[in-house]
Short mmCIF file of C-alpha atoms and ligand atoms in Angstrom, two decimals:
data_model
loop_
_atom_site.label_atom_id
_atom_site.label_comp_id
_atom_site.label_asym_id
_atom_site.label_seq_id
_atom_site.Cartn_x
_atom_site.Cartn_y
_atom_site.Cartn_z
CA MET J 1 106.33 121.87 74.78
CA LYS J 2 103.31 122.70 72.65
CA ILE J 3 100.31 120.48 73.36
CA THR J 4 97.39 119.97 70.99
CA SER J 5 94.74 117.29 70.43
CA SER J 6 93.40 115.46 67.40
CA LEU J 7 91.78 112.21 66.25
CA MET J 8 94.45 111.47 63.64
CA THR J 9 95.24 107.75 63.74
CA PRO J 10 98.77 106.23 63.59
CA SER J 11 98.81 105.55 59.84
CA LYS J 12 98.26 109.28 59.15
CA SER J 13 100.81 110.54 61.65
CA LYS J 14 103.99 112.23 60.42
CA SER J 15 105.36 112.61 63.96
CA GLY J 16 108.79 111.37 64.95
CA ALA J 17 107.27 109.10 67.57
CA LEU J 18 103.99 107.42 68.48
CA PHE J 19 103.13 106.40 72.06
CA ILE J 20 101.06 103.22 72.06
CA GLY J 21 99.70 102.06 75.42
CA PHE J 22 99.14 98.53 76.65
CA PHE J 23 97.72 97.10 79.84
CA SER J 24 99.35 93.90 81.06
CA ASP J 25 96.61 91.83 79.42
CA LEU J 26 98.30 92.95 76.17
CA LYS J 27 95.01 93.30 74.30
CA PHE J 28 95.17 95.36 71.10
CA ASN J 29 92.70 98.17 70.59
CA ALA J 30 92.10 99.65 67.11
CA ILE J 31 95.02 102.08 67.51
CA ALA J 32 97.43 99.32 68.58
CA LYS J 33 96.31 97.17 65.62
CA GLU J 34 96.98 100.01 63.22
CA ALA J 35 100.43 100.61 64.77
CA ASP J 36 101.22 96.89 64.56
CA SER J 37 100.48 96.82 60.85
CA LEU J 38 102.63 99.94 60.31
CA LEU J 39 105.41 98.00 62.05
CA GLY J 40 105.02 94.81 59.99
CA LYS J 41 103.69 92.97 63.08
CA GLN J 42 106.73 93.80 65.23
CA ILE J 43 104.49 94.50 68.23
CA SER J 44 102.93 91.04 68.04
CA GLN J 45 106.40 89.51 67.69
CA ARG J 46 107.88 91.40 70.62
CA ILE J 47 104.97 90.42 72.82
CA LYS J 48 105.27 86.78 71.74
CA SER J 49 109.00 86.81 72.47
CA LYS J 50 108.26 88.37 75.88
CA ASP J 51 110.31 91.50 75.19
CA PHE J 52 107.34 93.57 76.30
CA ALA J 53 104.82 92.67 79.00
CA GLY J 54 102.90 95.93 79.49
CA LYS J 55 104.09 96.44 83.06
CA THR J 56 103.63 99.94 84.51
CA GLY J 57 106.39 102.21 83.29
CA GLU J 58 107.80 99.63 80.87
CA VAL J 59 108.77 101.11 77.49
CA LEU J 60 110.05 99.53 74.28
CA THR J 61 110.95 101.57 71.21
CA LEU J 62 110.34 100.00 67.79
CA PHE J 63 110.96 101.50 64.35
CA THR J 64 108.80 101.53 61.23
CA ASP J 65 110.44 101.12 57.81
CA SER J 66 110.39 104.89 57.38
CA GLY J 67 112.24 105.37 60.67
CA GLN J 68 109.30 106.52 62.78
CA ARG J 69 109.58 105.53 66.44
CA VAL J 70 106.78 103.63 68.12
CA VAL J 71 107.12 103.62 71.89
CA LEU J 72 105.20 100.73 73.42
CA THR J 73 104.20 101.95 76.85
CA GLY J 74 103.02 99.72 79.67
CA LEU J 75 100.26 100.72 82.10
CA GLY J 76 100.07 97.47 84.08
CA ASP J 77 96.91 95.92 85.45
CA GLU J 78 93.89 97.50 83.82
CA LYS J 79 91.91 97.34 87.06
CA LYS J 80 94.63 99.09 89.07
CA CYS J 81 95.51 101.75 86.51
CA ASP J 82 94.93 105.19 88.05
CA LEU J 83 96.09 108.76 87.48
CA GLY J 84 99.45 107.97 89.08
CA THR J 85 100.00 105.07 86.68
CA LEU J 86 99.19 107.24 83.69
CA GLN J 87 101.55 109.93 84.98
CA THR J 88 104.38 107.40 85.40
CA ALA J 89 103.79 105.78 82.01
CA THR J 90 103.72 109.14 80.23
CA THR J 91 106.92 110.23 81.94
CA LYS J 92 108.70 107.03 80.86
CA ALA J 93 107.50 107.37 77.26
CA ILE J 94 108.72 110.98 77.03
CA LYS J 95 112.07 110.06 78.60
CA ALA J 96 112.44 107.39 75.88
CA VAL J 97 112.41 110.05 73.16
CA VAL J 98 113.51 113.28 74.79
CA THR J 99 117.23 112.89 74.03
CA THR J 100 116.63 111.57 70.49
CA PRO J 101 116.16 113.68 67.34
CA VAL J 102 112.37 113.33 67.72
CA LYS J 103 110.64 116.71 67.48
CA THR J 104 106.98 115.77 67.61
CA VAL J 105 104.94 113.03 69.25
CA ASN J 106 101.49 111.54 68.75
CA ASN J 107 100.37 110.32 72.15
CA TYR J 108 97.80 107.49 71.90
CA LEU J 109 97.80 106.49 75.58
CA THR J 110 94.40 108.18 75.79
CA SER J 111 92.95 105.67 73.30
CA LEU J 112 92.97 102.99 76.01
CA ASN J 113 89.65 102.18 77.59
CA PHE J 114 90.44 103.18 81.19
CA LYS J 115 88.26 101.60 83.85
CA ASN J 116 88.97 104.23 86.53
CA ILE J 117 89.80 107.35 84.58
CA ASP J 118 87.49 109.70 82.72
CA GLU J 119 88.61 110.31 79.13
CA ALA J 120 89.04 114.07 79.44
CA VAL J 121 90.93 113.68 82.71
CA ALA J 122 93.27 111.13 81.10
CA GLY J 123 94.02 113.67 78.37
CA LYS J 124 94.79 116.30 80.97
CA ILE J 125 97.01 114.12 83.13
CA THR J 126 99.06 112.75 80.24
CA SER J 127 99.52 116.26 78.83
CA ILE J 128 100.77 117.77 82.07
CA ALA J 129 103.01 114.77 82.78
CA ALA J 130 104.52 114.89 79.28
CA SER J 131 105.32 118.57 79.50
CA HIS J 132 106.86 117.97 82.92
CA ALA J 133 109.06 115.15 81.63
CA ALA J 134 110.22 117.15 78.62
CA TYR J 135 111.44 120.10 80.70
CA ARG J 136 115.03 120.67 81.62
CA TYR J 137 116.83 123.60 83.21
CA GLU J 138 119.06 125.40 80.68
CA VAL J 139 119.60 128.96 81.91
CA THR J 140 123.06 128.80 83.47
CA LYS J 141 124.46 125.60 81.96
CA ASN J 142 126.38 125.08 78.73
CA PHE J 143 125.25 121.94 76.94
CA LYS J 144 127.37 120.01 74.46
CA LYS J 145 126.10 120.13 70.88
CA ASP J 146 125.13 116.46 70.90
CA ASN J 147 123.13 116.86 74.10
CA LYS J 148 120.01 118.35 72.61
CA HIS J 149 116.37 118.32 73.58
CA ASN J 150 114.56 118.48 70.26
CA LEU J 151 111.04 117.68 71.41
CA THR J 152 108.80 120.68 70.78
CA SER J 153 105.25 119.41 70.46
CA MET J 154 102.85 116.63 71.32
CA THR J 155 99.43 115.80 69.89
CA VAL J 156 97.16 113.91 72.24
CA TYR J 157 94.62 111.52 70.75
CA ALA J 158 91.28 112.98 71.83
CA ASP J 159 87.84 113.84 70.52
CA LYS J 160 86.11 117.23 70.61
CA LYS J 161 84.68 116.47 74.05
CA SER J 162 88.15 116.20 75.58
CA ALA J 163 89.77 118.92 73.49
CA ALA J 164 88.81 121.68 75.93
CA ALA J 165 90.33 119.75 78.84
CA ILE J 166 93.57 119.29 76.91
CA LYS J 167 93.65 122.97 76.10
CA GLN J 168 93.36 123.66 79.83
CA ALA J 169 96.14 121.17 80.47
CA ALA J 170 98.39 123.01 78.04
CA SER J 171 97.79 126.22 80.01
CA ILE J 172 98.45 124.46 83.30
CA ALA J 173 101.65 123.00 81.85
CA THR J 174 102.78 126.50 80.89
CA GLY J 175 102.10 127.59 84.46
CA VAL J 176 104.04 124.64 85.88
CA GLU J 177 106.97 125.48 83.62
CA THR J 178 106.89 129.12 84.75
CA THR J 179 107.08 127.99 88.36
CA ARG J 180 109.93 125.54 87.78
CA ALA J 181 111.89 128.11 85.81
CA LEU J 182 111.63 130.66 88.62
CA GLY J 183 112.25 128.11 91.37
CA ASN J 184 115.37 126.71 89.75
CA LEU J 185 117.10 130.05 89.15
CA PRO J 186 120.05 130.78 91.43
CA PRO J 187 119.46 133.33 94.19
CA ASN J 188 122.02 135.76 92.74
CA ILE J 189 119.75 136.09 89.71
CA CYS J 190 116.30 135.54 91.18
CA ASN J 191 116.13 138.30 93.81
CA PRO J 192 113.12 140.45 94.75
CA ASP J 193 113.75 142.87 91.88
CA TYR J 194 113.94 139.99 89.40
CA LEU J 195 110.57 138.67 90.57
CA ALA J 196 109.10 142.15 90.18
CA LYS J 197 110.42 142.29 86.60
CA GLN J 198 108.84 138.91 85.82
CA ALA J 199 105.51 140.24 87.07
CA LYS J 200 105.96 143.25 84.80
CA ASP J 201 106.44 140.97 81.79
CA ILE J 202 103.28 139.06 82.65
CA ALA J 203 101.28 142.28 83.07
CA LYS J 204 102.48 143.37 79.64
CA LYS J 205 101.58 140.07 78.01
CA TYR J 206 97.90 139.90 79.01
CA ASP J 207 95.51 142.78 78.31
CA ASN J 208 93.42 142.18 81.41
CA CYS J 209 96.33 142.24 83.88
CA THR J 210 97.67 145.17 85.90
CA LEU J 211 100.67 145.44 88.19
CA THR J 212 101.39 147.39 91.37
CA ILE J 213 104.71 147.21 93.18
CA LEU J 214 105.21 148.48 96.71
CA ASP J 215 108.84 149.38 97.41
CA GLU J 216 110.42 149.70 100.86
CA LYS J 217 109.65 153.40 101.13
CA LYS J 218 105.98 152.76 100.47
CA MET J 219 105.88 149.81 102.87
CA GLN J 220 107.54 151.92 105.55
CA LYS J 221 104.80 154.52 105.13
CA MET J 222 102.22 151.75 105.43
CA LYS J 223 104.02 150.40 108.53
CA MET J 224 104.60 146.85 107.35
CA GLY J 225 106.98 146.33 110.25
CA ALA J 226 107.12 142.53 110.14
CA LEU J 227 108.02 142.22 106.46
CA LEU J 228 110.48 145.10 106.59
CA ALA J 229 112.26 143.58 109.61
CA VAL J 230 113.12 140.46 107.60
CA GLY J 231 114.48 142.47 104.68
CA ARG J 232 116.71 144.71 106.78
CA GLY J 233 119.76 142.44 106.58
CA SER J 234 119.76 142.36 102.78
CA ARG J 235 121.27 144.69 100.17
CA ASN J 236 118.42 143.67 97.88
CA GLU J 237 115.42 145.89 98.41
CA SER J 238 112.21 144.12 99.50
CA LYS J 239 109.19 144.40 97.22
CA MET J 240 105.52 143.63 97.47
CA ILE J 241 104.32 142.52 94.05
CA VAL J 242 100.61 142.80 93.31
CA LEU J 243 99.38 141.44 89.99
CA LYS J 244 95.68 141.64 89.12
CA TYR J 245 93.75 139.64 86.56
CA THR J 246 90.23 140.70 85.66
CA GLY J 247 88.39 137.80 84.02
CA THR J 248 84.83 138.71 84.94
CA LYS J 249 82.77 141.69 86.04
CA LYS J 250 84.60 143.97 88.44
CA SER J 251 81.87 143.60 91.07
CA GLN J 252 82.78 139.95 91.61
CA ARG J 253 85.09 139.63 94.61
CA PRO J 254 88.53 138.28 93.74
CA HIS J 255 90.32 135.10 94.64
CA VAL J 256 93.60 136.24 96.18
CA LEU J 257 96.73 134.09 96.24
CA VAL J 258 99.69 135.07 98.42
CA GLY J 259 103.07 133.37 97.84
CA LYS J 260 106.11 133.37 100.13
CA GLY J 261 108.90 134.99 98.13
CA ILE J 262 112.02 134.58 100.26
CA THR J 263 114.53 134.62 97.40
CA PHE J 264 117.18 133.23 99.73
CA ASP J 265 116.85 132.10 103.33
CA THR J 266 120.12 132.04 105.26
CA GLY J 267 118.15 131.99 108.50
CA GLY J 268 119.44 135.50 109.26
CA ILE J 269 121.14 135.98 112.64
CA SER J 270 119.66 132.59 113.63
CA LEU J 271 121.91 131.31 110.86
CA LYS J 272 121.14 127.97 109.24
CA PRO J 273 123.82 125.24 109.15
CA GLY J 274 125.93 125.22 105.96
CA ALA J 275 124.86 121.80 104.69
CA ASN J 276 122.21 122.13 102.00
CA MET J 277 121.76 125.84 102.63
CA ASP J 278 121.88 126.27 98.84
CA GLU J 279 118.42 124.66 98.74
CA MET J 280 117.03 127.76 100.38
CA LYS J 281 117.04 129.33 96.91
CA TYR J 282 113.75 127.41 96.67
CA ASP J 283 112.31 129.45 99.52
CA MET J 284 110.50 131.56 96.93
CA CYS J 285 108.57 128.57 95.59
CA GLY J 286 105.34 129.79 97.17
CA ALA J 287 105.78 132.93 95.09
CA ALA J 288 106.74 130.86 92.05
CA THR J 289 103.60 128.74 92.50
CA VAL J 290 101.46 131.84 92.63
CA PHE J 291 103.18 133.19 89.49
CA GLY J 292 102.62 129.87 87.69
CA THR J 293 98.99 129.62 88.74
CA PHE J 294 98.44 133.19 87.63
CA VAL J 295 99.95 132.46 84.21
CA ALA J 296 97.79 129.33 83.87
CA VAL J 297 94.65 131.34 84.69
CA ALA J 298 95.60 134.14 82.29
CA GLU J 299 96.31 131.57 79.56
CA MET J 300 92.91 129.97 80.14
CA GLN J 301 91.24 133.38 80.55
CA LEU J 302 89.08 131.90 83.31
CA PRO J 303 85.97 133.93 84.16
CA ILE J 304 87.13 134.88 87.66
CA ASN J 305 88.98 137.81 89.19
CA LEU J 306 92.37 136.84 90.55
CA ILE J 307 94.99 138.78 92.47
CA MET J 308 98.44 137.46 93.26
CA ILE J 309 100.44 139.05 96.03
CA VAL J 310 104.10 138.23 96.45
CA PRO J 311 106.13 139.58 99.34
CA ALA J 312 109.65 139.28 97.90
CA VAL J 313 112.41 139.50 100.48
CA GLU J 314 115.90 138.13 101.13
CA ASN J 315 116.72 136.87 104.63
CA MET J 316 120.37 137.68 105.39
CA PRO J 317 122.54 138.20 108.49
CA ASP J 318 124.05 141.69 108.66
CA GLY J 319 124.89 144.52 111.06
CA ASP J 320 121.45 145.92 110.36
CA ALA J 321 119.58 142.60 110.39
CA TYR J 322 116.67 141.94 112.74
CA ARG J 323 117.58 139.98 115.86
CA PRO J 324 116.16 137.31 118.14
CA GLY J 325 114.46 139.22 120.94
CA ASP J 326 113.30 142.10 118.75
CA VAL J 327 109.65 143.03 119.01
CA VAL J 328 108.18 144.38 115.78
CA THR J 329 104.78 145.81 114.93
CA SER J 330 103.09 144.17 111.95
CA TYR J 331 100.94 145.98 109.38
CA SER J 332 97.87 144.75 111.30
CA GLY J 333 99.09 146.55 114.44
CA LYS J 334 99.70 143.25 116.25
CA THR J 335 103.13 142.95 117.83
CA ILE J 336 105.48 140.01 117.29
CA GLU J 337 108.41 138.89 119.42
CA VAL J 338 111.08 137.50 117.13
CA LEU J 339 112.53 134.44 118.84
CA ASN J 340 114.12 133.02 115.71
CA THR J 341 115.00 135.05 112.62
CA ASP J 342 114.78 131.81 110.62
CA ALA J 343 111.01 131.79 111.12
CA GLU J 344 110.91 134.63 108.57
CA GLY J 345 108.29 133.29 106.19
CA ARG J 346 105.43 133.94 108.57
CA MET J 347 106.82 137.45 109.22
CA ILE J 348 106.50 138.51 105.59
CA LEU J 349 103.28 136.56 105.04
CA CYS J 350 101.42 138.15 107.94
CA ASP J 351 101.83 141.62 106.43
CA ALA J 352 100.98 140.36 102.93
CA LEU J 353 97.88 138.58 104.26
CA THR J 354 96.71 141.69 106.13
CA TYR J 355 97.24 143.75 102.98
CA ALA J 356 95.44 141.11 100.85
CA GLN J 357 92.27 141.57 102.87
CA GLU J 358 91.98 145.15 101.63
CA TYR J 359 90.96 143.60 98.28
CA LYS J 360 87.91 141.99 99.98
CA PRO J 361 88.70 138.49 98.69
CA GLN J 362 86.00 135.83 98.48
CA VAL J 363 88.86 133.37 98.97
CA LEU J 364 92.35 134.03 100.35
CA ILE J 365 95.00 131.32 100.06
CA ASP J 366 98.69 131.57 100.89
CA LEU J 367 101.34 129.15 99.65
CA ALA J 368 104.71 128.85 101.32
CA THR J 369 107.75 126.67 101.85
CA LEU J 370 107.13 127.49 105.47
CA THR J 371 108.42 124.71 107.72
CA GLY J 372 110.90 121.86 107.74
CA ALA J 373 108.38 120.14 109.99
CA CYS J 374 106.06 119.83 107.00
CA VAL J 375 108.63 117.66 105.23
CA VAL J 376 108.79 115.48 108.35
CA ALA J 377 105.00 115.16 108.51
CA LEU J 378 104.07 114.52 104.87
CA GLY J 379 107.35 113.90 103.04
CA HIS J 380 107.57 114.89 99.39
CA VAL J 381 104.18 113.45 98.49
CA ALA J 382 101.48 115.73 99.84
CA SER J 383 101.24 119.48 100.34
CA ALA J 384 99.77 120.47 103.74
CA VAL J 385 96.51 122.42 103.83
CA MET J 386 95.43 124.27 106.98
CA SER J 387 92.30 126.31 107.49
CA LYS J 388 89.71 127.36 110.04
CA GLN J 389 87.01 126.96 107.38
CA THR J 390 85.24 123.71 106.53
CA GLN J 391 84.45 123.99 102.83
CA LEU J 392 87.56 125.77 101.51
CA PRO J 393 90.15 123.15 102.51
CA GLN J 394 87.86 120.40 101.18
CA ASP J 395 87.63 122.18 97.83
CA ILE J 396 91.42 122.48 97.67
CA LEU J 397 91.96 118.81 98.55
CA GLN J 398 89.38 117.79 95.93
CA ALA J 399 91.15 119.81 93.22
CA GLY J 400 94.37 118.02 94.16
CA ILE J 401 92.67 114.65 93.72
CA ASP J 402 91.09 115.75 90.42
CA ILE J 403 94.46 116.60 88.87
CA HIS J 404 96.65 114.19 90.88
CA ASP J 405 98.65 116.90 92.65
CA ARG J 406 97.57 115.97 96.10
CA ALA J 407 97.40 117.60 99.51
CA TRP J 408 96.48 116.52 103.03
CA GLN J 409 94.90 118.54 105.81
CA LEU J 410 96.49 119.31 109.16
CA PRO J 411 94.35 120.67 112.03
CA LEU J 412 94.41 124.33 113.04
CA TRP J 413 92.62 123.82 116.35
CA ASP J 414 92.80 126.54 118.96
CA ASP J 415 94.50 124.05 121.30
CA TYR J 416 97.75 124.79 119.45
CA GLN J 417 97.51 128.56 119.75
CA LYS J 418 99.01 128.82 123.22
CA GLN J 419 102.36 127.63 121.88
CA ILE J 420 102.90 131.07 120.31
CA ASP J 421 101.74 133.17 123.26
CA THR J 422 104.42 135.29 124.95
CA THR J 423 104.83 137.76 127.80
CA PHE J 424 106.49 140.39 125.63
CA ALA J 425 104.22 140.78 122.60
CA ASP J 426 100.90 139.71 121.10
CA MET J 427 102.61 136.58 119.82
CA GLN J 428 106.04 135.05 119.26
CA ASN J 429 107.20 133.87 115.87
CA VAL J 430 108.00 130.27 116.83
CA GLY J 431 105.93 127.59 118.57
CA GLY J 432 108.59 125.06 119.50
CA PHE J 433 109.29 121.57 118.18
CA ALA J 434 105.83 120.05 118.60
CA GLY J 435 103.53 120.53 115.61
CA GLY J 436 105.87 123.01 113.92
CA SER J 437 103.81 123.29 110.72
CA ILE J 438 100.60 123.77 112.65
CA THR J 439 101.92 126.49 114.96
CA ALA J 440 103.21 128.31 111.88
CA GLY J 441 99.67 128.05 110.51
CA CYS J 442 98.33 129.29 113.87
CA PHE J 443 100.58 132.34 113.62
CA LEU J 444 99.14 133.19 110.18
CA SER J 445 95.58 132.51 111.35
CA ARG J 446 95.88 135.39 113.82
CA PHE J 447 96.03 137.72 110.81
CA CYS J 448 93.14 136.08 108.93
CA GLU J 449 90.33 136.10 111.44
CA ASP J 450 87.43 137.37 109.34
CA VAL J 451 88.21 135.98 105.93
CA ASN J 452 87.72 132.73 103.99
CA TRP J 453 91.38 131.75 104.26
CA ALA J 454 93.57 128.66 103.85
CA HIS J 455 97.31 128.15 104.20
CA ILE J 456 99.24 125.61 102.13
CA ASP J 457 102.71 124.52 103.28
CA ILE J 458 104.63 123.27 100.24
CA ALA J 459 108.03 122.74 101.90
CA GLY J 460 107.95 119.05 100.94
CA THR J 461 106.40 119.28 97.48
CA ALA J 462 107.89 122.38 95.79
CA TRP J 463 111.18 120.61 95.16
CA ALA J 464 112.10 116.99 95.72
CA SER J 465 115.85 116.68 95.25
CA LYS J 466 118.85 118.70 94.20
CA LYS J 467 119.05 116.80 90.92
CA ASP J 468 115.45 117.21 89.84
CA GLY J 469 115.03 120.75 91.15
CA ALA J 470 111.70 122.55 91.37
CA THR J 471 108.64 120.36 90.73
CA GLY J 472 106.17 123.08 89.79
CA ARG J 473 103.86 121.78 92.50
CA PRO J 474 101.18 122.60 93.44
CA VAL J 475 100.38 124.73 90.37
CA ALA J 476 98.18 121.99 88.91
CA MET J 477 96.17 121.71 92.12
CA MET J 478 95.75 125.48 92.39
CA ALA J 479 94.83 125.92 88.72
CA GLN J 480 92.33 123.04 88.98
CA TYR J 481 90.91 124.61 92.14
CA LEU J 482 90.32 127.86 90.28
CA ILE J 483 88.83 126.00 87.29
CA ASN J 484 86.41 124.31 89.71
CA GLU J 485 85.63 127.70 91.26
CA SER J 486 84.96 129.27 87.88
CA ASN J 487 82.54 126.42 87.08
CA LYS J 488 80.68 127.08 90.34
CA SER J 489 79.79 130.63 89.42
CA LYS J 490 78.48 129.62 85.98
N1 BES H 501 112.24 128.07 104.59
C1 BES H 501 112.30 127.43 105.85
C2 BES H 501 111.51 126.13 105.90
C3 BES H 501 112.12 124.96 105.18
C4 BES H 501 113.22 124.31 105.71
C5 BES H 501 111.54 124.49 104.03
C6 BES H 501 113.73 123.21 105.05
C7 BES H 501 112.05 123.38 103.39
C8 BES H 501 113.15 122.75 103.91
C9 BES H 501 111.73 128.34 106.93
O1 BES H 501 111.96 129.69 106.75
C10 BES H 501 112.40 127.96 108.21
O2 BES H 501 113.55 128.15 108.33
N2 BES H 501 111.60 127.42 109.13
C11 BES H 501 112.10 127.00 110.37
C12 BES H 501 111.11 127.44 111.43
C13 BES H 501 111.62 127.30 112.82
C14 BES H 501 112.73 128.29 113.08
C15 BES H 501 110.47 127.52 113.77
C16 BES H 501 112.24 125.48 110.35
O3 BES H 501 111.39 124.81 109.75
O4 BES H 501 113.21 124.99 110.91
MN1 MN H 502 113.78 130.34 107.59
ZN1 ZN H 503 112.19 130.32 104.86
#
């Protein structure tokens, strides 16, 4: 969906639908008054007859004489209205028009005088939420002719001051869509080679982007023994995808994002149970998030240098697959005893993280659907941030609050490290039941000792249910983090 901003008022709008917001006090602002007169006072009537009370998420569609839709949208108690409320209300308003013939929308929710939300932020949140609500997966499904999504663009009511924020939001929304599109693809299409081809397309699209791909032969030469071990059971060749964006002077050290790209996780020889194994197509959502964030940054042309690194590997059982008990030597030289081939994410990430440090990052962040334990700890609400640094995780959490794509920190104290010690190698790849997300983080930390690094476990947030598919989280948080970073260096 195309997102723009303007100060055009309802009487001038030629859009198929207008979104008019109300708090539960049902006061009319100037925009609501104008809409009411366009509607021959239908809004006043519907409020009087108690058909609309302005409750959060409540929507009521009215029609002008010329057939234009006006979607009354409730945002509840003015004092309680926060970013979450605005997100919910926007979603409901879009859902009210998305299966209708409406092609364009004027969104006036931003004309409300929010007590707790900055104007520019409101514009951003409603834009990202609208784009999210308008998306549907279409690649491998045949839709009936009458089941059409016609909505192509939305204009958000905003002044010049907020226009830049809305432009950013449009870029972030494009990034989120990129991530959802990749995440939702079936694993027989979205394999390591497919991801590499997507990176190629991105490199072609933006002048200041360049691509390097390491194939298995190259990675063997480099001795990336941990990553290669995971890929051994698959017919699909493993790839390391390295996409560079130069947005400022070359001397400025890059931000490097690493994303777990397991295009399908069977568990390998430590085979997963059959139930819901299909969901392990989402095990490349760390990679998809990094792709989406990269696209958002390239769209915004932020004045930073950014490198995305995606280890893309399929984890399959096979006669040549790696086994429990194997000891492999990682790219760093550290040895790893494989106790469970289903703890494969950390195996590919450790080599990618070691490699990433060759780019001398000022910040190194990895994103991964790393542990089921993360879903137990934080559910589908918060991504988990882990770091040995003090400032970096705070900056990430703050970005999540800023854009309402939130995360929560788990400790990476040394007290947990002993759970991955072993007699037979420098470390083992599992830490047992207790603190499963943290010991996975501890494993990665052993490869990130002298770098400003954070790990984000997105196992609970990258997808929420089979029906709704990939969420595109936490692209918004990551893009906002990089926006905040680019403002720092100004
Ligand atoms: N990709 C999974 C983690 C996962 C599981 C994410 C379910 C979302 C939902 C990861 O590769 C995995 O299998 N982790 C194991 C680690 C264990 C063997 C230490 C897990 O969480 O069970
Ligand atoms: Mn696994
Ligand atoms: Zn996995």
